[in-house]
XYZ file of C-alpha atoms in Angstrom:
504
model
C 0.142 -0.266 0.193
C 1.884 3.597 -1.541
C 2.126 6.279 1.288
C -1.163 8.473 0.347
C -3.044 5.171 0.885
C -1.752 4.865 4.373
C -2.084 8.966 5.081
C -5.587 8.599 4.765
C -6.402 5.464 6.629
C -4.241 7.114 9.406
C -6.905 9.567 9.047
C -9.671 7.878 9.389
C -7.991 6.412 12.723
C -7.407 9.644 14.277
C -11.065 10.937 13.763
C -12.067 7.359 15.097
C -9.885 7.835 18.096
C -10.470 11.239 18.211
C -13.845 10.884 18.686
C -13.272 8.155 21.218
C -11.281 10.283 23.385
C -14.174 12.975 23.242
C -16.678 10.647 24.412
C -14.957 9.549 27.042
C -13.570 12.662 28.642
C -17.458 13.967 28.018
C -19.096 10.921 29.964
C -16.449 11.420 33.056
C -17.412 14.373 32.816
C -20.889 13.830 33.845
C -22.485 13.308 37.485
C -22.329 9.840 38.588
C -25.712 8.633 37.683
C -25.256 9.035 34.315
C -21.850 7.366 34.369
C -23.119 4.117 34.385
C -24.560 4.511 31.069
C -22.278 2.850 28.077
C -20.310 5.423 25.932
C -21.717 6.211 22.503
C -19.222 4.977 19.595
C -19.039 7.803 16.722
C -21.430 7.362 13.356
C -20.762 7.719 10.461
C -23.340 7.620 7.311
C -22.738 4.557 5.273
C -24.265 2.875 1.984
C -24.391 -0.325 0.246
C -22.912 -1.683 -3.112
C -25.667 -1.792 -5.504
C -26.886 -2.317 -9.333
C -27.476 0.502 -11.456
C -26.481 2.879 -13.857
C -23.128 5.080 -13.576
C -23.119 8.226 -15.902
C -19.907 10.681 -16.747
C -20.913 13.880 -17.849
C -19.724 17.641 -18.949
C -21.030 20.513 -17.839
C -21.472 23.481 -20.163
C -23.700 26.522 -20.140
C -25.167 27.545 -23.605
C -27.801 29.372 -25.477
C -30.818 28.646 -27.180
C -31.022 29.501 -30.891
C -33.375 28.796 -33.953
C -32.659 26.696 -36.612
C -32.481 29.365 -38.984
C -31.849 33.373 -38.900
C -31.103 35.421 -41.848
C -30.063 38.744 -41.680
C -31.650 40.890 -44.769
C -30.239 43.494 -46.532
C -30.879 44.742 -50.104
C -28.153 44.552 -52.420
C -29.434 47.830 -54.757
C -29.247 50.976 -53.102
C -32.372 53.263 -53.066
C -35.622 54.021 -51.688
C -37.854 51.234 -50.647
C -41.074 51.113 -53.461
C -43.664 49.063 -51.808
C -43.632 47.089 -48.396
C -45.095 43.717 -48.567
C -44.496 42.173 -45.568
C -45.389 42.941 -41.848
C -43.490 42.072 -38.624
C -44.340 38.609 -37.420
C -45.169 37.089 -40.920
C -44.571 33.892 -41.956
C -42.870 33.745 -45.041
C -41.616 31.395 -47.578
C -38.166 31.474 -48.937
C -38.455 33.148 -52.104
C -41.661 35.501 -50.983
C -40.761 38.901 -52.064
C -40.226 41.147 -48.412
C -40.243 44.828 -50.691
C -39.106 46.141 -54.016
C -36.829 48.838 -54.431
C -36.544 51.968 -56.913
C -33.879 50.982 -59.381
C -34.720 53.924 -61.518
C -31.279 54.961 -61.632
C -29.675 51.179 -62.434
C -32.453 51.201 -65.513
C -30.800 54.587 -66.763
C -27.506 52.574 -66.205
C -28.187 49.869 -67.826
C -29.478 51.933 -71.373
C -26.573 53.963 -71.215
C -24.935 50.686 -71.330
C -26.878 49.214 -74.264
C -25.870 52.370 -76.037
C -22.234 51.963 -75.677
C -22.227 48.086 -76.403
C -23.836 48.968 -79.823
C -21.617 51.382 -80.668
C -18.430 48.881 -79.388
C -20.350 45.655 -81.879
C -20.529 48.350 -84.880
C -16.649 50.116 -84.412
C -15.652 46.212 -84.297
C -17.365 44.878 -87.293
C -16.204 47.838 -88.860
C -12.528 46.859 -88.198
C -13.349 43.395 -89.338
C -14.440 44.409 -92.495
C -11.205 46.388 -93.116
C -10.029 45.429 -96.526
C -6.014 45.770 -97.275
C -6.532 47.482 -100.690
C -9.403 49.132 -102.704
C -10.639 47.681 -106.087
C -12.307 48.856 -108.877
C -15.841 47.570 -109.516
C -16.514 48.641 -112.666
C -14.053 50.020 -115.688
C -13.498 52.774 -117.599
C -11.170 56.180 -117.262
C -10.132 57.561 -114.393
C -11.664 61.147 -114.721
C -10.494 62.353 -111.140
C -9.036 60.479 -107.932
C -10.540 62.156 -104.927
C -8.247 60.995 -102.195
C -4.509 60.835 -100.977
C -2.110 59.182 -99.107
C -3.041 59.322 -95.020
C -6.805 60.219 -95.900
C -9.104 58.358 -93.906
C -12.120 56.832 -95.794
C -15.057 54.792 -94.835
C -17.023 51.996 -97.562
C -19.304 55.294 -98.512
C -16.221 57.522 -99.318
C -16.193 58.196 -103.199
C -12.524 57.324 -103.816
C -12.528 58.235 -107.951
C -14.874 58.911 -110.386
C -14.821 57.251 -114.205
C -16.437 57.229 -117.356
C -16.353 54.310 -119.431
C -15.492 55.061 -122.802
C -16.585 51.907 -124.807
C -19.981 52.990 -124.508
C -21.668 56.441 -125.605
C -25.610 57.924 -123.752
C -28.189 59.515 -126.443
C -31.382 61.002 -124.880
C -34.568 60.781 -126.760
C -37.467 63.554 -126.150
C -40.338 61.716 -126.037
C -44.563 62.758 -125.299
C -45.705 61.701 -121.737
C -47.785 58.861 -123.564
C -44.913 57.709 -125.689
C -42.390 57.777 -122.492
C -44.714 55.574 -120.533
C -44.069 52.871 -123.091
C -40.681 52.372 -122.522
C -39.105 50.555 -119.409
C -35.586 50.143 -117.764
C -33.424 47.291 -119.201
C -35.392 47.110 -122.014
C -33.463 47.009 -125.664
C -34.237 49.382 -128.262
C -33.476 50.732 -131.897
C -31.393 53.626 -132.294
C -31.115 55.190 -135.814
C -27.690 57.059 -137.112
C -28.851 60.258 -139.253
C -25.681 60.327 -140.993
C -24.921 57.077 -141.719
C -28.431 55.652 -142.034
C -28.024 52.622 -139.988
C -29.118 51.182 -136.936
C -27.571 50.116 -133.353
C -29.130 48.609 -130.339
C -29.427 50.456 -126.899
C -30.546 49.787 -123.566
C -33.082 51.792 -121.293
C -31.306 53.145 -118.613
C -33.700 56.312 -117.445
C -36.510 57.236 -117.889
C -37.947 61.129 -116.962
C -41.985 60.508 -116.277
C -41.864 64.094 -114.937
C -40.868 66.003 -118.117
C -40.023 69.363 -118.853
C -41.166 72.306 -121.874
C -37.942 72.788 -124.131
C -38.412 75.675 -126.640
C -39.642 74.407 -129.644
C -40.572 71.469 -128.694
C -43.025 71.811 -125.755
C -43.295 69.492 -123.206
C -40.666 66.353 -123.573
C -39.784 63.408 -121.448
C -36.015 61.990 -121.746
C -35.435 58.690 -122.392
C -31.487 57.860 -121.946
C -30.362 54.895 -124.243
C -26.924 53.292 -123.475
C -25.386 52.229 -126.700
C -22.320 50.055 -126.829
C -20.043 52.457 -128.938
C -18.877 50.996 -132.944
C -15.226 52.103 -134.229
C -17.266 54.583 -136.761
C -19.674 56.570 -134.168
C -18.276 59.602 -131.798
C -19.138 61.890 -129.610
C -22.089 64.620 -131.152
C -22.883 62.310 -133.785
C -26.589 62.806 -134.250
C -29.319 60.115 -133.919
C -32.766 59.179 -132.926
C -34.391 56.821 -130.335
C -36.954 53.934 -131.685
C -39.195 51.730 -130.375
C -41.804 48.935 -132.178
C -44.091 47.653 -129.653
C -45.682 44.135 -129.890
C -48.406 45.417 -132.202
C -46.430 47.070 -134.486
C -46.556 50.661 -133.283
C -43.523 52.478 -133.824
C -42.267 55.077 -131.001
C -39.714 57.665 -132.442
C -38.148 60.360 -130.679
C -39.577 63.746 -132.028
C -35.975 65.009 -133.126
C -32.765 63.627 -133.592
C -30.196 64.111 -130.502
C -26.531 63.735 -130.356
C -24.663 61.134 -128.931
C -22.428 61.735 -125.637
C -20.311 60.284 -123.037
C -21.874 58.528 -120.165
C -22.523 59.599 -117.066
C -19.833 59.276 -114.759
C -19.363 56.423 -112.235
C -18.178 56.713 -108.539
C -15.957 54.463 -107.055
C -16.450 53.634 -103.431
C -14.078 52.396 -101.062
C -16.098 49.853 -99.466
C -13.751 49.647 -95.811
C -12.665 51.664 -93.212
C -9.131 52.858 -92.672
C -6.329 55.033 -93.529
C -5.126 55.323 -97.579
C -1.678 53.995 -97.546
C -0.681 53.980 -101.241
C -2.458 55.383 -104.733
C -2.026 53.331 -107.266
C -4.345 55.065 -110.176
C -3.850 58.097 -111.975
C -6.190 60.741 -114.021
C -7.014 59.286 -117.374
C -5.924 55.426 -117.280
C -8.042 53.441 -117.854
C -9.231 50.652 -115.445
C -10.737 47.006 -115.235
C -12.934 45.304 -112.676
C -10.911 44.017 -110.014
C -8.157 46.467 -110.942
C -6.496 47.487 -107.658
C -6.737 51.475 -107.001
C -5.532 51.775 -103.448
C -3.566 50.089 -100.886
C -4.851 50.706 -97.467
C -2.198 51.395 -93.883
C -2.902 48.155 -91.959
C -0.158 49.007 -89.159
C -2.505 49.535 -86.190
C -5.592 47.578 -87.374
C -4.576 44.147 -85.198
C -3.725 46.176 -82.390
C -7.170 48.195 -82.603
C -9.060 45.169 -83.631
C -8.025 43.706 -79.991
C -8.264 46.566 -78.086
C -12.185 46.873 -79.570
C -12.678 43.075 -78.811
C -11.425 43.957 -74.869
C -13.808 46.734 -74.450
C -16.921 45.347 -75.755
C -16.012 41.938 -73.092
C -15.995 44.483 -70.519
C -18.945 46.516 -71.913
C -20.795 43.004 -71.773
C -19.650 42.150 -68.303
C -20.884 45.443 -67.025
C -24.084 44.752 -68.679
C -24.695 41.900 -67.294
C -23.806 43.416 -63.869
C -26.149 46.362 -64.674
C -29.020 43.555 -65.088
C -28.222 41.364 -61.876
C -28.763 44.695 -59.909
C -32.091 45.487 -61.741
C -33.030 42.088 -60.894
C -31.904 42.760 -57.331
C -34.814 45.178 -56.997
C -37.258 42.890 -55.686
C -35.749 41.642 -52.443
C -36.694 38.074 -51.591
C -36.888 36.038 -48.192
C -33.498 33.778 -48.264
C -35.170 31.151 -45.943
C -38.578 30.174 -44.890
C -39.874 31.535 -41.264
C -41.148 34.024 -39.023
C -40.264 37.632 -39.655
C -39.052 38.912 -35.920
C -38.064 42.077 -37.172
C -38.803 44.914 -39.577
C -36.161 47.949 -39.977
C -37.935 49.474 -43.374
C -40.745 51.760 -44.346
C -42.122 52.517 -47.942
C -40.351 55.596 -49.114
C -37.133 55.526 -47.061
C -33.967 54.031 -47.915
C -32.803 51.185 -45.453
C -29.710 52.242 -43.285
C -26.622 50.441 -43.912
C -26.154 49.751 -40.152
C -28.627 47.379 -39.537
C -30.436 44.277 -41.311
C -33.535 45.574 -43.050
C -35.516 42.206 -42.224
C -34.558 39.662 -39.929
C -36.306 36.305 -40.451
C -36.186 33.206 -38.114
C -36.611 30.078 -38.710
C -38.471 28.237 -35.594
C -39.563 25.001 -36.654
C -36.899 23.740 -34.434
C -34.077 24.693 -31.860
C -30.890 24.064 -30.734
C -28.735 24.529 -27.916
C -25.458 25.548 -28.452
C -23.119 24.376 -25.667
C -19.881 26.304 -25.007
C -17.213 23.524 -23.930
C -14.060 23.760 -22.714
C -11.159 23.167 -24.229
C -10.218 20.340 -21.840
C -13.206 18.624 -22.005
C -13.567 18.387 -26.214
C -11.814 15.968 -26.939
C -14.394 13.738 -24.943
C -17.068 15.090 -27.092
C -18.794 12.660 -29.345
C -21.689 13.187 -32.016
C -24.414 11.455 -30.485
C -24.041 11.714 -27.244
C -26.940 11.917 -24.825
C -27.837 15.699 -23.054
C -29.707 16.753 -20.495
C -30.496 20.421 -21.320
C -31.500 22.713 -18.313
C -33.173 26.167 -19.841
C -33.070 29.375 -16.966
C -36.588 30.052 -17.955
C -37.810 26.659 -17.078
C -36.100 25.727 -13.919
C -34.966 22.231 -13.400
C -36.545 20.722 -15.702
C -34.299 18.794 -18.101
C -34.836 18.772 -21.921
C -33.401 15.888 -23.755
C -31.199 16.290 -26.857
C -27.959 14.942 -28.579
C -24.602 16.277 -29.898
C -25.149 16.603 -33.741
C -22.213 19.152 -34.521
C -18.492 19.187 -33.094
C -16.922 22.456 -34.258
C -13.265 22.630 -35.733
C -12.330 25.957 -34.396
C -13.434 27.021 -30.854
C -13.626 30.758 -30.199
C -11.218 32.531 -27.464
C -13.054 34.221 -24.205
C -10.682 35.281 -21.802
C -7.890 33.388 -21.024
C -9.589 30.036 -22.367
C -10.775 28.413 -25.412
C -14.441 27.454 -26.027
C -16.535 25.022 -28.486
C -19.860 25.746 -29.770
C -21.229 22.381 -29.789
C -24.675 21.820 -31.416
C -27.169 19.935 -29.351
C -30.595 18.886 -31.156
C -33.495 19.161 -28.732
C -36.422 17.017 -29.212
C -39.076 19.061 -27.203
C -38.631 22.750 -28.480
C -42.226 24.228 -28.675
C -41.905 26.669 -25.618
C -38.019 27.689 -26.184
C -37.202 31.094 -27.563
C -34.334 32.196 -29.776
C -31.773 33.583 -27.243
C -32.818 31.899 -24.386
C -29.517 30.638 -21.923
C -28.933 27.576 -19.499
C -26.873 24.892 -19.303
C -26.714 20.961 -20.022
C -24.824 18.378 -18.978
C -23.382 15.782 -21.687
C -23.244 12.440 -21.192
C -19.927 11.254 -22.448
C -19.675 7.807 -20.825
C -22.537 5.582 -19.459
C -22.758 1.958 -18.325
C -25.631 -0.059 -17.182
C -26.241 -2.800 -14.661
C -22.859 -2.258 -12.790
C -21.990 -2.291 -9.033
C -21.607 1.109 -7.765
C -21.508 3.484 -4.484
C -22.404 6.792 -4.267
C -18.831 9.178 -4.939
C -18.338 10.409 -1.488
C -18.063 6.568 -0.542
C -14.987 5.618 -2.403
C -11.459 7.408 -1.965
C -9.848 7.335 -5.402
C -6.197 6.934 -5.345
C -4.912 6.477 -9.123
C -6.617 5.572 -12.328
C -8.609 2.291 -11.821
C -7.962 2.159 -8.107
C -9.672 3.035 -4.621
C -9.880 2.748 -1.333
C -13.494 2.088 1.040
C -13.996 1.557 5.030
C -15.665 -1.528 4.914
C -18.115 -2.051 7.954
C -17.738 -5.392 9.954
C -21.303 -6.862 9.915
C -20.586 -8.401 13.171
C -18.643 -5.995 15.072
C -19.284 -2.982 13.304
C -15.593 -2.031 13.273
C -14.461 -0.123 9.857
C -11.828 -1.612 8.084
C -9.842 -0.259 5.205
C -9.865 -2.244 1.959
C -8.592 -1.636 -1.509
C -11.271 -2.076 -4.989
C -10.923 -1.511 -8.391
C -13.236 1.517 -9.878
C -14.205 2.005 -13.549
C -16.284 4.825 -14.425
C -16.141 7.956 -12.210
C -19.998 9.480 -12.548
C -21.638 12.778 -11.602
C -22.968 10.735 -8.570
C -21.926 7.612 -8.719
C -18.533 5.438 -9.488
C -18.148 2.054 -10.654
C -17.040 -0.581 -8.768
C -15.734 -3.165 -11.110
C -14.092 -5.600 -8.349
C -13.147 -5.665 -4.261
C -16.513 -5.695 -3.377
C -19.798 -7.820 -3.845
C -23.253 -6.282 -4.136
C -25.108 -5.590 -0.650
C -21.639 -4.458 1.254
C -22.180 -1.742 3.395
C -19.087 0.880 3.721
C -18.431 4.292 5.298
C -19.141 7.196 3.403
C -15.933 8.784 4.646
C -14.907 11.314 1.770
C -17.126 14.735 1.948
């Protein structure tokens, strides 16, 4: 038996001896009549080894919390247009709580839309850029209208030319006669001097007409003819047409042949002229290169425009999302416990506009000390005592153990979540404490805690009362679970053995 055990046993003997001596001196001081009464032995409460449950618990204080609690703040700033709920009202997830004035956001979105259209147009123009300008008509260059360094657009006229392979003649007809012609119609042209006919094509009909001196009201019908070798500008001719019925329509007077109208050559692209390849009076064919374009900055500009367009599209999407946030919806189902907004007012930034609480279930959040947290396991039984309900225990179990703790003063505590089976009377924010059962054994031999002196892990001593003499005798026992009220006896005592409760 080690030194600690002997000290404890010596203390017990001293207590018993001291009690005897005190009894003896007291009896001696009494009168002779009472001295013949036998002295009383000191008495200690006793306990019998019984079979039952031993529970080891961890104590922790805590707070009642609702299943879910959400603070709602509008993401879109502005005044409240319509308030659709009131405090105490039950709402479902997705219900509209209130709407926010989004006029400014809508104007910004419209500006962004215009910017995107402009950027798309500019990008399309850049992609349509050509490295050269070619002729889409043939003829003689009459005038070059651009020079190196000039910036052009697709509609810029870069040159004018005439087609020297054709001549034009204008026939003079009455209003009725002019109505018999159609654009593209084939007609005959009578050459007055040479007395022969050539074919032509109607290119223009003046249905408005005008008065000319010596002729009266006339309507011009322009005809384009391919120039034969013996026909020149200034030669005279008459335009004639015979309809399917054999009726002949002829111009009222002979008119001279002229060069065709000037034709315009368009750039057909955006950019800067790099080099001019033609001069006045040059004969050009369809597809011939007229100008080279300066393409030095096109690739960089194209990438910049593409990036700018992407940024505009992203901003536009963000604006659309902001507009969608005009309707502020409930993030969870529950009861509105706080309402801090009114119609026509802008919600303050320091507090939530609405607080919603799901009270369909509540939990007890137990603040467990870091020393005890290794003993906490999921599913452990818990007795919760809420201050508002006195000593009434509420049954629960551990359903969540946090990975991180919170420092409080000099210790760290972990918020262990306890699910409660009965919650109808509880309110969010109530305080209380709990016993978490970390170890429990059923149908084992046990003694009250103050009947056993624990010496070391798994070992203890008790004072066994002799059934015959009533004298206490120290005895070493093996112990198991050290519970809150009882301690398990695994060996050394039998059920019914009586021991002194000497461990105050």
